[in-house]
Tab-separated table of C-alpha atoms (C1' of nucleotides) in Angstrom:
chain	number	residue	atom	x	y	z
K	28	MET	CA	-8.637	7.426	-0.099
K	29	PRO	CA	-10.327	4.341	1.262
K	30	THR	CA	-8.856	0.949	0.359
K	31	PRO	CA	-11.040	-1.588	-1.493
K	32	SER	CA	-11.737	-3.374	1.747
K	33	MET	CA	-12.728	-0.158	3.485
K	34	GLU	CA	-15.076	0.580	0.612
K	35	ASP	CA	-16.739	-2.788	1.073
K	36	TYR	CA	-17.421	-2.031	4.692
K	37	ILE	CA	-18.678	1.496	4.072
K	38	GLU	CA	-20.980	0.245	1.342
K	39	ILE	CA	-22.480	-2.480	3.490
K	40	ILE	CA	-22.880	-0.213	6.482
K	41	TYR	CA	-24.621	2.344	4.301
K	42	ASN	CA	-26.985	-0.293	2.960
K	43	LEU	CA	-27.763	-1.734	6.378
K	44	ILE	CA	-28.562	1.658	7.846
K	45	ASP	CA	-30.649	2.465	4.800
K	46	THR	CA	-32.760	-0.682	5.057
K	47	LYS	CA	-32.748	-1.567	8.767
K	48	GLY	CA	-31.995	1.769	10.357
K	49	TYR	CA	-28.846	0.560	12.063
K	50	ALA	CA	-25.796	-1.648	11.534
K	51	ARG	CA	-24.249	-4.026	14.008
K	52	VAL	CA	-20.916	-5.804	14.008
K	53	SER	CA	-22.526	-9.198	13.644
K	54	ASP	CA	-24.659	-8.154	10.651
K	55	ILE	CA	-21.628	-6.911	8.823
K	56	ALA	CA	-19.606	-9.973	9.713
K	57	GLU	CA	-22.327	-12.208	8.332
K	58	THR	CA	-22.806	-10.247	5.114
K	59	LEU	CA	-19.113	-10.064	4.395
K	60	GLU	CA	-18.404	-13.553	5.667
K	61	VAL	CA	-15.612	-12.473	7.962
K	62	HIS	CA	-15.180	-12.811	11.715
K	63	PRO	CA	-16.672	-10.229	14.062
K	64	SER	CA	-13.223	-9.350	15.298
K	65	SER	CA	-12.228	-8.300	11.800
K	66	VAL	CA	-15.267	-6.060	11.638
K	67	THR	CA	-14.433	-4.375	14.913
K	68	LYS	CA	-10.949	-3.703	13.721
K	69	MET	CA	-12.120	-2.164	10.466
K	70	VAL	CA	-14.766	-0.084	12.227
K	71	GLN	CA	-12.045	1.356	14.437
K	72	LYS	CA	-10.059	2.240	11.352
K	73	LEU	CA	-13.067	3.845	9.689
K	74	ASP	CA	-13.592	5.869	12.841
K	75	LYS	CA	-9.985	7.019	12.798
K	76	ASP	CA	-10.427	8.107	9.184
K	77	GLU	CA	-13.691	9.834	10.070
K	78	TYR	CA	-16.064	7.842	7.922
K	79	LEU	CA	-18.048	7.023	11.064
K	80	LEU	CA	-18.318	7.717	14.763
K	81	TYR	CA	-17.629	4.734	16.935
K	82	GLU	CA	-18.259	4.068	20.607
K	83	LYS	CA	-17.105	0.682	21.684
K	84	TYR	CA	-19.837	-1.778	22.593
K	85	ARG	CA	-22.438	0.845	21.774
K	86	GLY	CA	-22.417	1.018	17.992
K	87	PHE	CA	-21.594	3.579	15.318
K	88	MET	CA	-23.132	6.019	12.844
K	89	LEU	CA	-21.840	7.285	9.537
K	90	THR	CA	-20.469	10.809	9.465
K	91	GLU	CA	-21.417	13.195	6.658
K	92	LYS	CA	-18.250	12.159	4.907
K	93	GLY	CA	-19.166	8.497	5.337
K	94	LYS	CA	-22.687	9.016	4.042
K	95	LYS	CA	-21.472	10.865	1.004
K	96	VAL	CA	-18.965	8.181	0.124
K	97	GLY	CA	-21.453	5.405	0.884
K	98	GLU	CA	-24.027	6.886	-1.433
K	99	ARG	CA	-21.622	6.976	-4.328
K	100	LEU	CA	-20.448	3.443	-3.651
K	101	VAL	CA	-23.978	2.101	-3.633
K	102	PHE	CA	-24.802	3.959	-6.818
K	103	ARG	CA	-21.719	2.523	-8.483
K	104	HIS	CA	-22.512	-0.977	-7.308
K	105	GLU	CA	-26.036	-0.848	-8.648
K	106	LEU	CA	-24.939	0.591	-11.959
K	107	LEU	CA	-22.462	-2.222	-12.450
K	108	GLU	CA	-25.054	-4.840	-11.579
K	109	ASP	CA	-27.434	-3.270	-14.066
K	110	PHE	CA	-24.793	-3.268	-16.720
K	111	LEU	CA	-23.768	-6.886	-16.354
K	112	GLU	CA	-27.378	-7.974	-16.216
K	113	ILE	CA	-28.212	-6.075	-19.392
K	114	ILE	CA	-25.402	-7.599	-21.415
K	115	GLY	CA	-26.488	-11.060	-20.352
K	116	VAL	CA	-24.073	-12.197	-17.652
K	117	GLU	CA	-25.528	-15.055	-15.632
K	118	LYS	CA	-27.069	-14.109	-12.327
K	119	GLU	CA	-24.783	-16.311	-10.295
K	120	ASN	CA	-21.722	-14.442	-11.569
K	121	ILE	CA	-22.992	-10.908	-11.279
K	122	TYR	CA	-22.577	-10.283	-7.576
K	123	ASN	CA	-19.061	-11.639	-7.357
K	124	ASP	CA	-17.907	-9.854	-10.477
K	125	VAL	CA	-19.278	-6.523	-9.320
K	126	GLU	CA	-17.797	-7.078	-5.910
K	127	GLY	CA	-14.442	-7.669	-7.559
K	128	ILE	CA	-14.312	-4.807	-10.021
K	129	GLU	CA	-16.220	-1.982	-8.357
K	130	HIS	CA	-13.224	-0.737	-6.422
K	131	HIS	CA	-10.952	-0.652	-9.437
K	132	LEU	CA	-12.716	1.507	-11.997
K	133	SER	CA	-12.108	5.217	-12.457
K	134	TRP	CA	-15.166	7.445	-12.260
K	135	ASN	CA	-14.556	8.168	-15.900
K	136	SER	CA	-15.239	4.515	-16.719
K	137	ILE	CA	-18.252	4.470	-14.449
K	138	ASP	CA	-19.687	7.456	-16.313
K	139	ARG	CA	-19.186	5.798	-19.699
K	140	LEU	CA	-20.818	2.615	-18.435
K	141	GLY	CA	-23.717	4.757	-17.278
K	142	ASP	CA	-24.126	6.055	-20.817
K	143	LEU	CA	-24.059	2.525	-22.124
K	144	VAL	CA	-26.792	1.393	-19.762
K	145	LYS	CA	-28.868	4.355	-20.861
K	146	TYR	CA	-28.179	3.461	-24.488
K	147	PHE	CA	-29.640	0.001	-24.083
K	148	LYS	CA	-32.543	1.016	-21.887
K	149	GLU	CA	-33.598	3.667	-24.355
K	150	ASP	CA	-34.353	1.393	-27.278
K	151	GLN	CA	-35.288	-2.255	-26.993
K	152	GLN	CA	-34.176	-2.887	-30.555
K	153	ARG	CA	-30.571	-2.317	-29.517
K	154	LEU	CA	-30.751	-5.076	-26.960
K	155	ASP	CA	-32.416	-7.362	-29.453
K	156	ASP	CA	-29.557	-6.792	-31.870
K	157	LEU	CA	-27.053	-7.654	-29.167
K	158	LYS	CA	-28.950	-10.799	-28.251
K	159	GLU	CA	-28.929	-11.774	-31.879
K	160	ILE	CA	-25.135	-11.613	-31.960
K	161	GLN	CA	-24.973	-13.708	-28.810
K	162	LEU	CA	-27.183	-16.376	-30.308
K	163	ARG	CA	-25.044	-16.704	-33.421
K	164	LYS	CA	-22.150	-18.575	-31.925
K	165	LYS	CA	-24.267	-20.728	-29.698
K	166	LYS	CA	-24.856	-22.918	-32.731
M	26	MET	CA	-5.688	-20.823	-9.337
M	27	PRO	CA	-3.239	-17.980	-9.655
M	28	THR	CA	-3.817	-14.909	-7.491
M	29	PRO	CA	-4.336	-11.491	-9.128
M	30	SER	CA	-0.739	-10.592	-8.485
M	31	MET	CA	0.486	-13.870	-9.972
M	32	GLU	CA	-1.634	-13.165	-13.040
M	33	ASP	CA	0.031	-9.791	-13.442
M	34	TYR	CA	3.433	-11.379	-13.464
M	35	ILE	CA	2.484	-14.201	-15.830
M	36	GLU	CA	0.900	-11.751	-18.227
M	37	ILE	CA	3.926	-9.478	-18.320
M	38	ILE	CA	6.331	-12.360	-18.662
M	39	TYR	CA	4.286	-13.721	-21.545
M	40	ASN	CA	4.309	-10.346	-23.269
M	41	LEU	CA	8.024	-9.809	-22.771
M	42	ILE	CA	8.903	-13.218	-24.167
M	43	ASP	CA	6.533	-12.609	-27.051
M	44	THR	CA	8.086	-9.293	-28.020
M	45	LYS	CA	11.718	-9.549	-26.893
M	46	GLY	CA	12.212	-13.290	-26.815
M	47	TYR	CA	13.137	-13.345	-23.133
M	48	ALA	CA	12.208	-11.837	-19.777
M	49	ARG	CA	14.566	-10.682	-17.061
M	50	VAL	CA	13.957	-9.774	-13.466
M	51	SER	CA	14.819	-6.150	-14.048
M	52	ASP	CA	12.456	-5.784	-17.030
M	53	ILE	CA	9.565	-7.092	-15.013
M	54	ALA	CA	10.427	-4.929	-12.039
M	55	GLU	CA	10.442	-1.867	-14.255
M	56	THR	CA	7.183	-2.673	-16.045
M	57	LEU	CA	5.334	-3.459	-12.853
M	58	GLU	CA	7.037	-0.708	-10.887
M	59	VAL	CA	8.075	-2.986	-8.058
M	60	HIS	CA	11.488	-3.806	-6.660
M	61	PRO	CA	13.613	-6.562	-8.190
M	62	SER	CA	13.487	-8.457	-4.926
M	63	SER	CA	9.721	-8.698	-5.216
M	64	VAL	CA	10.075	-10.102	-8.704
M	65	THR	CA	12.505	-12.768	-7.595
M	66	LYS	CA	10.169	-13.861	-4.882
M	67	MET	CA	7.207	-14.102	-7.205
M	68	VAL	CA	9.223	-15.940	-9.845
M	69	GLN	CA	10.119	-18.518	-7.241
M	70	LYS	CA	6.479	-18.902	-6.375
M	71	LEU	CA	5.498	-19.243	-10.032
M	72	ASP	CA	8.165	-21.936	-10.389
M	73	LYS	CA	6.788	-23.801	-7.401
M	74	ASP	CA	3.329	-23.676	-8.980
M	75	GLU	CA	4.780	-24.801	-12.299
M	76	TYR	CA	3.919	-21.787	-14.411
M	77	LEU	CA	7.590	-21.485	-15.270
M	78	LEU	CA	10.965	-23.152	-14.906
M	79	TYR	CA	13.409	-21.160	-12.870
M	80	GLU	CA	17.150	-21.457	-12.440
M	81	LYS	CA	18.522	-18.862	-10.110
M	82	TYR	CA	20.723	-16.226	-11.690
M	83	ARG	CA	20.173	-17.854	-15.080
M	84	GLY	CA	16.629	-16.871	-15.970
M	85	PHE	CA	13.363	-18.698	-16.578
M	86	MET	CA	11.002	-19.928	-19.288
M	87	LEU	CA	7.264	-20.445	-19.209
M	88	THR	CA	6.036	-24.009	-19.016
M	89	GLU	CA	3.210	-25.210	-21.255
M	90	LYS	CA	0.845	-24.451	-18.416
M	91	GLY	CA	2.306	-20.973	-18.072
M	92	LYS	CA	2.056	-20.269	-21.791
M	93	LYS	CA	-1.534	-21.396	-21.944
M	94	VAL	CA	-2.536	-19.222	-19.010
M	95	GLY	CA	-0.494	-16.290	-20.309
M	96	GLU	CA	-2.177	-16.412	-23.682
M	97	ARG	CA	-5.626	-16.202	-22.144
M	98	LEU	CA	-4.594	-13.384	-19.855
M	99	VAL	CA	-3.235	-11.344	-22.731
M	100	PHE	CA	-6.357	-11.968	-24.762
M	101	ARG	CA	-8.513	-10.842	-21.843
M	102	HIS	CA	-6.422	-7.753	-21.267
M	103	GLU	CA	-6.651	-6.675	-24.881
M	104	LEU	CA	-10.378	-7.293	-25.018
M	105	LEU	CA	-10.921	-5.103	-21.976
M	106	GLU	CA	-8.757	-2.335	-23.408
M	107	ASP	CA	-10.740	-2.518	-26.640
M	108	PHE	CA	-13.985	-2.329	-24.748
M	109	LEU	CA	-13.119	0.691	-22.639
M	110	GLU	CA	-11.686	2.472	-25.650
M	111	ILE	CA	-14.831	1.843	-27.666
M	112	ILE	CA	-17.174	3.225	-25.043
M	113	GLY	CA	-15.090	6.370	-24.785
M	114	VAL	CA	-13.019	6.060	-21.620
M	115	GLU	CA	-10.070	8.461	-21.695
M	116	LYS	CA	-6.759	6.944	-22.676
M	117	GLU	CA	-5.036	7.855	-19.452
M	118	ASN	CA	-7.525	5.795	-17.446
M	119	ILE	CA	-7.699	2.718	-19.619
M	120	TYR	CA	-4.536	0.934	-18.599
M	121	ASN	CA	-5.043	1.340	-14.882
M	122	ASP	CA	-8.680	0.360	-15.022
M	123	VAL	CA	-7.980	-2.757	-17.048
M	124	GLU	CA	-5.112	-3.603	-14.746
M	125	GLY	CA	-7.498	-3.328	-11.836
M	126	ILE	CA	-10.469	-5.271	-13.101
M	127	GLU	CA	-9.008	-7.946	-15.359
M	128	HIS	CA	-8.385	-10.365	-12.528
M	129	HIS	CA	-11.855	-10.061	-11.092
M	130	LEU	CA	-14.205	-10.897	-13.946
M	131	SER	CA	-15.621	-14.341	-14.579
M	132	TRP	CA	-15.065	-15.762	-18.044
M	133	ASN	CA	-18.786	-15.493	-18.467
M	134	SER	CA	-18.518	-11.710	-18.195
M	135	ILE	CA	-15.521	-11.655	-20.494
M	136	ASP	CA	-17.519	-13.546	-23.114
M	137	ARG	CA	-20.427	-11.122	-22.883
M	138	LEU	CA	-18.066	-8.163	-23.180
M	139	GLY	CA	-16.625	-9.840	-26.257
M	140	ASP	CA	-20.090	-9.899	-27.790
M	141	LEU	CA	-20.511	-6.249	-26.960
M	142	VAL	CA	-17.271	-5.291	-28.661
M	143	LYS	CA	-18.372	-7.239	-31.716
M	144	TYR	CA	-21.735	-5.479	-31.594
M	145	PHE	CA	-20.161	-2.060	-31.834
M	146	LYS	CA	-17.500	-3.004	-34.360
M	147	GLU	CA	-20.083	-4.485	-36.655
M	148	ASP	CA	-22.064	-1.338	-37.323
M	149	GLN	CA	-20.713	2.177	-37.051
M	150	GLN	CA	-24.213	3.565	-36.603
M	151	ARG	CA	-24.421	1.925	-33.196
M	152	LEU	CA	-21.354	3.748	-31.975
M	153	ASP	CA	-22.675	6.985	-33.392
M	154	ASP	CA	-25.885	6.536	-31.430
M	155	LEU	CA	-23.904	5.958	-28.247
M	156	LYS	CA	-21.774	9.025	-28.879
M	157	GLU	CA	-24.945	11.014	-29.368
M	158	ILE	CA	-26.148	10.023	-25.903
M	159	GLN	CA	-22.790	10.986	-24.431
M	160	LEU	CA	-22.941	14.405	-26.030
M	161	ARG	CA	-26.373	15.163	-24.634
M	162	LYS	CA	-25.389	15.785	-21.042
M	163	LYS	CA	-22.199	17.587	-21.905
M	164	LYS	CA	-24.369	20.649	-22.491
X	30	DA	C1'	41.759	-9.039	-11.890
X	31	DA	C1'	38.900	-5.257	-10.789
X	32	DT	C1'	34.724	-3.159	-11.211
X	33	DA	C1'	29.936	-2.762	-12.561
X	34	DA	C1'	25.405	-4.575	-13.055
X	35	DT	C1'	22.098	-7.846	-11.882
X	36	DT	C1'	19.987	-11.045	-8.945
X	37	DT	C1'	19.089	-13.096	-4.512
X	38	DT	C1'	18.711	-13.306	0.461
X	39	DT	C1'	17.255	-11.725	4.782
X	40	DA	C1'	14.797	-9.012	7.703
X	41	DT	C1'	11.039	-5.820	8.157
X	42	DC	C1'	6.571	-3.631	6.938
X	43	DT	C1'	1.497	-3.174	5.934
X	44	DA	C1'	-3.363	-4.501	5.186
X	45	DA	C1'	-6.479	-7.671	6.205
X	46	DT	C1'	-8.011	-11.758	8.438
X	47	DG	C1'	-8.589	-15.620	11.922
X	48	DC	C1'	-8.807	-17.596	16.543
X	49	DA	C1'	-9.163	-17.693	21.527
X	50	DA	C1'	-9.877	-15.406	25.552
X	51	DA	C1'	-11.609	-11.378	28.037
X	52	DA	C1'	-14.948	-7.655	28.531
X	53	DT	C1'	-19.346	-5.878	28.076
X	54	DT	C1'	-24.152	-5.868	27.388
X	55	DG	C1'	-28.808	-8.300	27.235
X	56	DT	C1'	-32.023	-11.609	28.937
X	57	DT	C1'	-34.019	-14.816	31.893
X	58	DT	C1'	-35.267	-16.621	36.261
X	59	DC	C1'	-36.138	-16.418	40.800
F	26	DG	C1'	-34.466	-6.026	41.413
F	27	DA	C1'	-30.425	-9.052	41.592
F	28	DA	C1'	-27.937	-13.183	40.182
F	29	DA	C1'	-26.968	-16.336	36.508
F	30	DC	C1'	-26.569	-17.229	31.964
F	31	DA	C1'	-26.363	-16.061	26.923
F	32	DA	C1'	-25.048	-13.242	23.154
F	33	DT	C1'	-22.219	-9.777	21.309
F	34	DT	C1'	-18.129	-7.162	21.000
F	35	DT	C1'	-13.324	-6.323	21.834
F	36	DT	C1'	-8.427	-7.394	22.667
F	37	DG	C1'	-4.157	-9.712	21.838
F	38	DC	C1'	-1.586	-12.625	19.204
F	39	DA	C1'	-0.634	-15.263	14.928
F	40	DT	C1'	-0.797	-15.627	9.965
F	41	DT	C1'	-0.854	-14.570	4.984
F	42	DA	C1'	0.183	-12.106	0.595
F	43	DG	C1'	2.735	-8.784	-1.172
F	44	DA	C1'	6.029	-5.205	-0.965
F	45	DT	C1'	10.391	-2.668	0.584
F	46	DA	C1'	15.335	-1.920	1.813
F	47	DA	C1'	19.906	-3.091	2.423
F	48	DA	C1'	23.368	-6.348	2.112
F	49	DA	C1'	25.299	-10.577	0.046
F	50	DA	C1'	26.003	-13.441	-3.957
F	51	DT	C1'	26.535	-14.080	-8.637
F	52	DT	C1'	27.359	-12.859	-13.347
F	53	DA	C1'	28.966	-9.533	-16.889
F	54	DT	C1'	32.186	-6.040	-18.543
F	55	DT	C1'	36.302	-3.543	-18.926
DNA sequence: AATAATTTTTATCTAATGCAAAATTGTTTC
DNA sequence: GAAACAATTTTGCATTAGATAAAAATTATT
């Protein structure tokens, strides 16, 4: 099982490769706001645990295992962002909150949250009713 | 700001005092499943940060600051348990999930989740509709 | 007073990070 | 194309939060 921090790295690497075609130490360091040396160290660990193949100074690619995990992590992240956005959490809180909780929810909870997102997307009236409750106490 | 781990301790201490009238090192160690020595160390830290008053070998009591924080933490914990229970997360996952995420949500998110709990408690039909969605894919 | 239970101290461990210096790779200039 | 310089990556060492384990200190019980 990957630790929360390992999950962060896998997720970001997956996203970078998906959008740019490759991932470099410095990209990751910038995104995660950590030092390059920390990235190198984690990459070496992820290689040891076979989430990616690493050749020093030359880069790395996700293994099948890494891709599979990465895909799920990205799905989970996006679902949680969707959810918080739908229930009306302010934009500036969403990223940090998702970042904080994504590693700590069982897949059972993730599934139920998925249902909930579907519930609200399926019928606008439901969201309107929720918004109405939110407006009440603002007075 | 207390760290996640500090929050765990404050929350449990608050609960113990609330239900038993006092909190001892060994109770906390048992509840949190850590060693007594870890508890002592954290209690000393919480004393330094003025969440509680500590006299070695004699026990400790929450300060006003500690009580205030503890009360909010307990409220937040219960709200999150309510929420996961309502949306149908299995009992055996609820405690761990709440334990994991409670320290990582902004109060903005907590407020919105509060609205959501109210939304479902207010009208049974809404919950029925959600359950209906959940049943769909079970087939 | 002797023994048991609890609490505390000390030393050690792990995961993750930071910083500085060294190694490697990339780029420019001649 | 080679030498000089720049950028990136890696290594080694230090640090932090939190936990463990075993031994020492204190308090409680018989």
